PDB file of C-alpha atoms in Angstrom:
ATOM      1  CA  MET A   1     119.348  61.248 144.201  1.00 93.00           C
ATOM      2  CA  THR A   2     117.099  58.184 144.117  1.00 97.00           C
ATOM      3  CA  GLU A   3     115.234  57.982 140.807  1.00 98.00           C
ATOM      4  CA  VAL A   4     113.230  54.785 141.293  1.00 98.00           C
ATOM      5  CA  ILE A   5     111.787  53.096 144.371  1.00 98.00           C
ATOM      6  CA  VAL A   6     110.835  49.462 143.799  1.00 98.00           C
ATOM      7  CA  LEU A   7     108.364  48.073 146.327  1.00 98.00           C
ATOM      8  CA  ASN A   8     108.162  44.285 146.112  1.00 98.00           C
ATOM      9  CA  GLY A   9     105.716  42.210 148.094  1.00 98.00           C
ATOM     10  CA  GLY A  10     102.882  39.759 147.794  1.00 96.00           C
ATOM     11  CA  SER A  11      99.296  40.620 147.051  1.00 94.00           C
ATOM     12  CA  SER A  12      97.595  42.621 149.832  1.00 95.00           C
ATOM     13  CA  SER A  13     100.909  43.222 151.627  1.00 97.00           C
ATOM     14  CA  GLY A  14     100.357  47.003 151.615  1.00 97.00           C
ATOM     15  CA  LYS A  15     102.502  48.154 148.689  1.00 97.00           C
ATOM     16  CA  SER A  16      99.865  50.380 147.083  1.00 96.00           C
ATOM     17  CA  GLY A  17      99.092  52.119 150.375  1.00 97.00           C
ATOM     18  CA  ILE A  18     102.785  52.701 150.988  1.00 98.00           C
ATOM     19  CA  ALA A  19     103.178  54.095 147.445  1.00 98.00           C
ATOM     20  CA  ARG A  20     100.336  56.596 148.037  1.00 98.00           C
ATOM     21  CA  CYS A  21     101.880  57.622 151.369  1.00 98.00           C
ATOM     22  CA  LEU A  22     105.294  58.024 149.721  1.00 98.00           C
ATOM     23  CA  GLN A  23     103.728  60.398 147.211  1.00 98.00           C
ATOM     24  CA  THR A  24     102.548  62.452 150.188  1.00 98.00           C
ATOM     25  CA  VAL A  25     105.768  62.503 152.223  1.00 98.00           C
ATOM     26  CA  LEU A  26     108.402  62.799 149.492  1.00 98.00           C
ATOM     27  CA  PRO A  27     109.212  66.411 148.605  1.00 93.00           C
ATOM     28  CA  ASP A  28     109.053  66.029 144.815  1.00 94.00           C
ATOM     29  CA  PRO A  29     106.345  64.537 142.592  1.00 97.00           C
ATOM     30  CA  TRP A  30     106.649  60.770 142.121  1.00 98.00           C
ATOM     31  CA  LEU A  31     104.635  58.596 139.733  1.00 98.00           C
ATOM     32  CA  ALA A  32     103.235  55.397 141.260  1.00 98.00           C
ATOM     33  CA  LEU A  33     103.035  52.569 138.736  1.00 97.00           C
ATOM     34  CA  GLY A  34     102.464  48.928 139.416  1.00 92.00           C
ATOM     35  CA  THR A  35     101.833  45.502 138.122  1.00 92.00           C
ATOM     36  CA  ASP A  36      98.080  46.153 138.552  1.00 90.00           C
ATOM     37  CA  THR A  37      98.460  49.116 136.159  1.00 93.00           C
ATOM     38  CA  LEU A  38     100.017  46.774 133.585  1.00 94.00           C
ATOM     39  CA  VAL A  39      97.355  44.077 133.990  1.00 92.00           C
ATOM     40  CA  ASP A  40      94.543  46.664 133.833  1.00 92.00           C
ATOM     41  CA  ALA A  41      96.007  48.074 130.595  1.00 94.00           C
ATOM     42  CA  MET A  42      95.931  44.676 128.875  1.00 93.00           C
ATOM     43  CA  PRO A  43      92.977  43.542 126.801  1.00 93.00           C
ATOM     44  CA  ALA A  44      90.521  41.279 128.640  1.00 91.00           C
ATOM     45  CA  SER A  45      91.432  38.463 126.247  1.00 92.00           C
ATOM     46  CA  MET A  46      94.856  38.272 127.931  1.00 91.00           C
ATOM     47  CA  GLN A  47      93.130  36.981 131.073  1.00 84.00           C
ATOM     48  CA  VAL A  48      91.501  34.046 129.294  1.00 81.00           C
ATOM     49  CA  SER A  49      94.455  32.932 127.212  1.00 84.00           C
ATOM     50  CA  ASP A  50      97.260  30.518 128.122  1.00 86.00           C
ATOM     51  CA  ALA A  51      99.623  33.029 126.532  1.00 93.00           C
ATOM     52  CA  GLY A  52      98.440  35.847 128.819  1.00 93.00           C
ATOM     53  CA  ILE A  53      97.892  35.887 132.580  1.00 93.00           C
ATOM     54  CA  GLU A  54      95.634  33.574 134.508  1.00 89.00           C
ATOM     55  CA  PHE A  55      94.413  33.887 138.081  1.00 87.00           C
ATOM     56  CA  ALA A  56      93.724  30.328 139.212  1.00 87.00           C
ATOM     57  CA  PRO A  57      90.920  29.600 141.711  1.00 85.00           C
ATOM     58  CA  ASP A  58      93.512  28.742 144.385  1.00 84.00           C
ATOM     59  CA  GLY A  59      95.211  32.138 144.044  1.00 85.00           C
ATOM     60  CA  ALA A  60      98.083  31.005 141.827  1.00 87.00           C
ATOM     61  CA  VAL A  61      99.095  33.371 139.038  1.00 90.00           C
ATOM     62  CA  ILE A  62     100.225  31.784 135.774  1.00 91.00           C
ATOM     63  CA  VAL A  63     101.838  33.933 133.103  1.00 93.00           C
ATOM     64  CA  GLY A  64     102.391  33.035 129.488  1.00 94.00           C
ATOM     65  CA  PRO A  65     104.692  34.251 126.704  1.00 95.00           C
ATOM     66  CA  GLU A  66     102.481  37.111 125.465  1.00 95.00           C
ATOM     67  CA  PHE A  67     102.269  38.477 129.004  1.00 95.00           C
ATOM     68  CA  ARG A  68     106.065  38.251 129.349  1.00 95.00           C
ATOM     69  CA  THR A  69     106.524  40.163 126.079  1.00 96.00           C
ATOM     70  CA  LEU A  70     104.238  42.970 127.231  1.00 96.00           C
ATOM     71  CA  GLU A  71     105.784  42.926 130.717  1.00 96.00           C
ATOM     72  CA  ALA A  72     109.274  43.342 129.222  1.00 97.00           C
ATOM     73  CA  ALA A  73     108.079  46.347 127.216  1.00 97.00           C
ATOM     74  CA  TRP A  74     106.387  47.753 130.340  1.00 97.00           C
ATOM     75  CA  ILE A  75     109.563  47.432 132.406  1.00 98.00           C
ATOM     76  CA  GLU A  76     111.616  49.159 129.692  1.00 98.00           C
ATOM     77  CA  GLY A  77     108.973  51.884 129.468  1.00 98.00           C
ATOM     78  CA  VAL A  78     109.071  52.538 133.222  1.00 98.00           C
ATOM     79  CA  ALA A  79     112.879  52.724 133.032  1.00 98.00           C
ATOM     80  CA  ALA A  80     112.616  55.166 130.097  1.00 98.00           C
ATOM     81  CA  MET A  81     110.312  57.426 132.121  1.00 98.00           C
ATOM     82  CA  ALA A  82     112.848  57.479 134.956  1.00 98.00           C
ATOM     83  CA  ARG A  83     115.667  58.244 132.509  1.00 98.00           C
ATOM     84  CA  ALA A  84     113.549  61.082 131.099  1.00 98.00           C
ATOM     85  CA  GLY A  85     113.362  62.679 134.549  1.00 98.00           C
ATOM     86  CA  ALA A  86     110.233  61.236 136.156  1.00 98.00           C
ATOM     87  CA  ARG A  87     110.719  59.827 139.638  1.00 98.00           C
ATOM     88  CA  VAL A  88     108.909  56.512 139.818  1.00 98.00           C
ATOM     89  CA  ILE A  89     107.601  54.271 142.590  1.00 98.00           C
ATOM     90  CA  VAL A  90     107.142  50.748 141.241  1.00 98.00           C
ATOM     91  CA  ASP A  91     104.556  48.584 143.044  1.00 98.00           C
ATOM     92  CA  GLU A  92     105.588  45.054 142.027  1.00 97.00           C
ATOM     93  CA  VAL A  93     105.029  41.384 142.779  1.00 97.00           C
ATOM     94  CA  PHE A  94     108.168  39.391 141.965  1.00 97.00           C
ATOM     95  CA  LEU A  95     106.450  36.085 141.233  1.00 94.00           C
ATOM     96  CA  GLY A  96     109.818  34.771 140.039  1.00 94.00           C
ATOM     97  CA  GLY A  97     111.722  36.052 143.081  1.00 97.00           C
ATOM     98  CA  ALA A  98     115.339  36.809 142.152  1.00 98.00           C
ATOM     99  CA  ASP A  99     114.671  36.243 138.425  1.00 97.00           C
ATOM    100  CA  SER A 100     112.029  38.975 138.486  1.00 97.00           C
ATOM    101  CA  GLN A 101     114.409  41.363 140.249  1.00 98.00           C
ATOM    102  CA  GLN A 102     117.093  40.653 137.653  1.00 98.00           C
ATOM    103  CA  ARG A 103     114.723  41.679 134.820  1.00 97.00           C
ATOM    104  CA  TRP A 104     114.155  45.007 136.587  1.00 98.00           C
ATOM    105  CA  GLN A 105     117.855  45.451 137.439  1.00 98.00           C
ATOM    106  CA  LYS A 106     118.792  45.035 133.784  1.00 98.00           C
ATOM    107  CA  ALA A 107     116.235  47.624 132.643  1.00 98.00           C
ATOM    108  CA  LEU A 108     117.057  50.062 135.447  1.00 98.00           C
ATOM    109  CA  GLY A 109     120.819  49.844 134.924  1.00 98.00           C
ATOM    110  CA  GLY A 110     122.530  53.176 135.504  1.00 98.00           C
ATOM    111  CA  LEU A 111     119.615  54.578 137.520  1.00 98.00           C
ATOM    112  CA  ARG A 112     119.671  55.075 141.298  1.00 98.00           C
ATOM    113  CA  VAL A 113     117.196  52.543 142.650  1.00 98.00           C
ATOM    114  CA  LEU A 114     116.022  51.908 146.206  1.00 98.00           C
ATOM    115  CA  TRP A 115     114.924  48.264 146.510  1.00 98.00           C
ATOM    116  CA  VAL A 116     112.306  47.787 149.236  1.00 98.00           C
ATOM    117  CA  GLY A 117     110.834  44.512 150.444  1.00 98.00           C
ATOM    118  CA  VAL A 118     107.281  44.848 151.734  1.00 98.00           C
ATOM    119  CA  ARG A 119     106.522  41.951 154.035  1.00 98.00           C
ATOM    120  CA  CYS A 120     103.290  41.021 155.761  1.00 97.00           C
ATOM    121  CA  ASP A 121     102.295  37.948 157.722  1.00 96.00           C
ATOM    122  CA  SER A 122     100.413  35.712 155.286  1.00 94.00           C
ATOM    123  CA  ALA A 123      97.372  35.392 157.582  1.00 94.00           C
ATOM    124  CA  VAL A 124      97.102  39.185 157.900  1.00 96.00           C
ATOM    125  CA  ALA A 125      97.501  39.648 154.137  1.00 95.00           C
ATOM    126  CA  ALA A 126      94.861  36.959 153.552  1.00 93.00           C
ATOM    127  CA  GLY A 127      92.465  38.854 155.826  1.00 93.00           C
ATOM    128  CA  ARG A 128      93.081  42.048 153.861  1.00 93.00           C
ATOM    129  CA  GLU A 129      92.508  40.137 150.639  1.00 91.00           C
ATOM    130  CA  VAL A 130      89.054  39.028 151.811  1.00 91.00           C
ATOM    131  CA  ALA A 131      88.198  42.540 153.035  1.00 91.00           C
ATOM    132  CA  ARG A 132      89.211  44.092 149.681  1.00 84.00           C
ATOM    133  CA  GLY A 133      86.877  41.865 147.740  1.00 77.00           C
ATOM    134  CA  ASP A 134      88.735  42.438 144.462  1.00 76.00           C
ATOM    135  CA  ARG A 135      91.343  39.680 144.690  1.00 79.00           C
ATOM    136  CA  THR A 136      91.325  35.959 144.098  1.00 83.00           C
ATOM    137  CA  ILE A 137      91.256  34.334 147.524  1.00 89.00           C
ATOM    138  CA  GLY A 138      94.520  32.519 148.182  1.00 91.00           C
ATOM    139  CA  MET A 139      96.727  34.908 146.226  1.00 92.00           C
ATOM    140  CA  ALA A 140      98.074  36.673 149.343  1.00 94.00           C
ATOM    141  CA  ALA A 141      99.000  33.449 151.117  1.00 92.00           C
ATOM    142  CA  SER A 142     100.608  31.914 148.030  1.00 92.00           C
ATOM    143  CA  GLN A 143     102.722  35.017 147.333  1.00 95.00           C
ATOM    144  CA  ALA A 144     103.700  36.123 150.855  1.00 94.00           C
ATOM    145  CA  GLU A 145     107.089  34.389 150.859  1.00 94.00           C
ATOM    146  CA  VAL A 146     107.804  33.327 147.269  1.00 95.00           C
ATOM    147  CA  VAL A 147     108.106  36.916 146.010  1.00 97.00           C
ATOM    148  CA  HIS A 148     111.058  37.517 148.361  1.00 98.00           C
ATOM    149  CA  ARG A 149     113.090  34.376 147.497  1.00 97.00           C
ATOM    150  CA  GLY A 150     116.594  35.399 146.504  1.00 98.00           C
ATOM    151  CA  VAL A 151     115.691  39.101 146.268  1.00 98.00           C
ATOM    152  CA  VAL A 152     118.221  41.586 147.652  1.00 98.00           C
ATOM    153  CA  TYR A 153     116.864  44.723 149.299  1.00 98.00           C
ATOM    154  CA  ASP A 154     118.248  48.023 150.542  1.00 98.00           C
ATOM    155  CA  LEU A 155     115.438  48.152 153.099  1.00 98.00           C
ATOM    156  CA  GLU A 156     112.579  45.959 154.300  1.00 98.00           C
ATOM    157  CA  VAL A 157     109.351  47.024 155.967  1.00 98.00           C
ATOM    158  CA  ASP A 158     106.687  44.839 157.552  1.00 98.00           C
ATOM    159  CA  THR A 159     103.071  45.964 157.384  1.00 98.00           C
ATOM    160  CA  THR A 160     101.784  43.222 159.675  1.00 97.00           C
ATOM    161  CA  HIS A 161     101.626  45.674 162.597  1.00 97.00           C
ATOM    162  CA  THR A 162     102.989  48.880 161.023  1.00 97.00           C
ATOM    163  CA  GLU A 163     100.826  51.430 159.222  1.00 97.00           C
ATOM    164  CA  ALA A 164     101.572  52.398 155.617  1.00 98.00           C
ATOM    165  CA  MET A 165     102.508  55.971 156.567  1.00 98.00           C
ATOM    166  CA  GLU A 166     105.105  54.803 159.090  1.00 98.00           C
ATOM    167  CA  CYS A 167     106.570  52.446 156.478  1.00 98.00           C
ATOM    168  CA  ALA A 168     106.588  55.293 153.931  1.00 98.00           C
ATOM    169  CA  ARG A 169     108.449  57.555 156.335  1.00 98.00           C
ATOM    170  CA  ALA A 170     111.091  54.850 156.910  1.00 98.00           C
ATOM    171  CA  ILE A 171     111.505  54.470 153.143  1.00 98.00           C
ATOM    172  CA  ALA A 172     111.560  58.230 152.538  1.00 98.00           C
ATOM    173  CA  ALA A 173     114.385  58.536 155.085  1.00 98.00           C
ATOM    174  CA  GLN A 174     116.489  56.314 152.782  1.00 97.00           C
ATOM    175  CA  VAL A 175     115.754  58.307 149.622  1.00 97.00           C
ATOM    176  CA  GLY A 176     118.854  60.274 148.774  1.00 82.00           C
TER     177      GLY A 176
END
């Protein structure tokens, strides 16, 4: 039985919508946790420090050593929840591509994980980003491809022309 579903994609690619739909279509309760949850839990000072996380005006995201320390603890904590019996959907942005996936793979070792790539045309994601109004403009375009570099998936979905619920159903069909 799948214990963790990792959704990886750029900003505004549709991961959060897919996670909510998965919670609806999967038969058991699943927690949805994401990188936004981690960033929101950090003190505001982490967003104005070189050691924390910075959202540059052009949409680039720069992370420092204090962020990486907290991120490592977060990843281990998510893995611990799954080991304790919670089923978890992880809504992630692998800024480091394959290196980011490797950090998760190490923490999730021994658990049954479904790795899902969430793709979206960068122009479509950029349009969503503007419509949301809560993102730094440029983030979607800068992340659309880089987050997938070297990452190995069990399944990929594309939200460019496919609704979140249809993507969720395709993912749910792979959950064993």
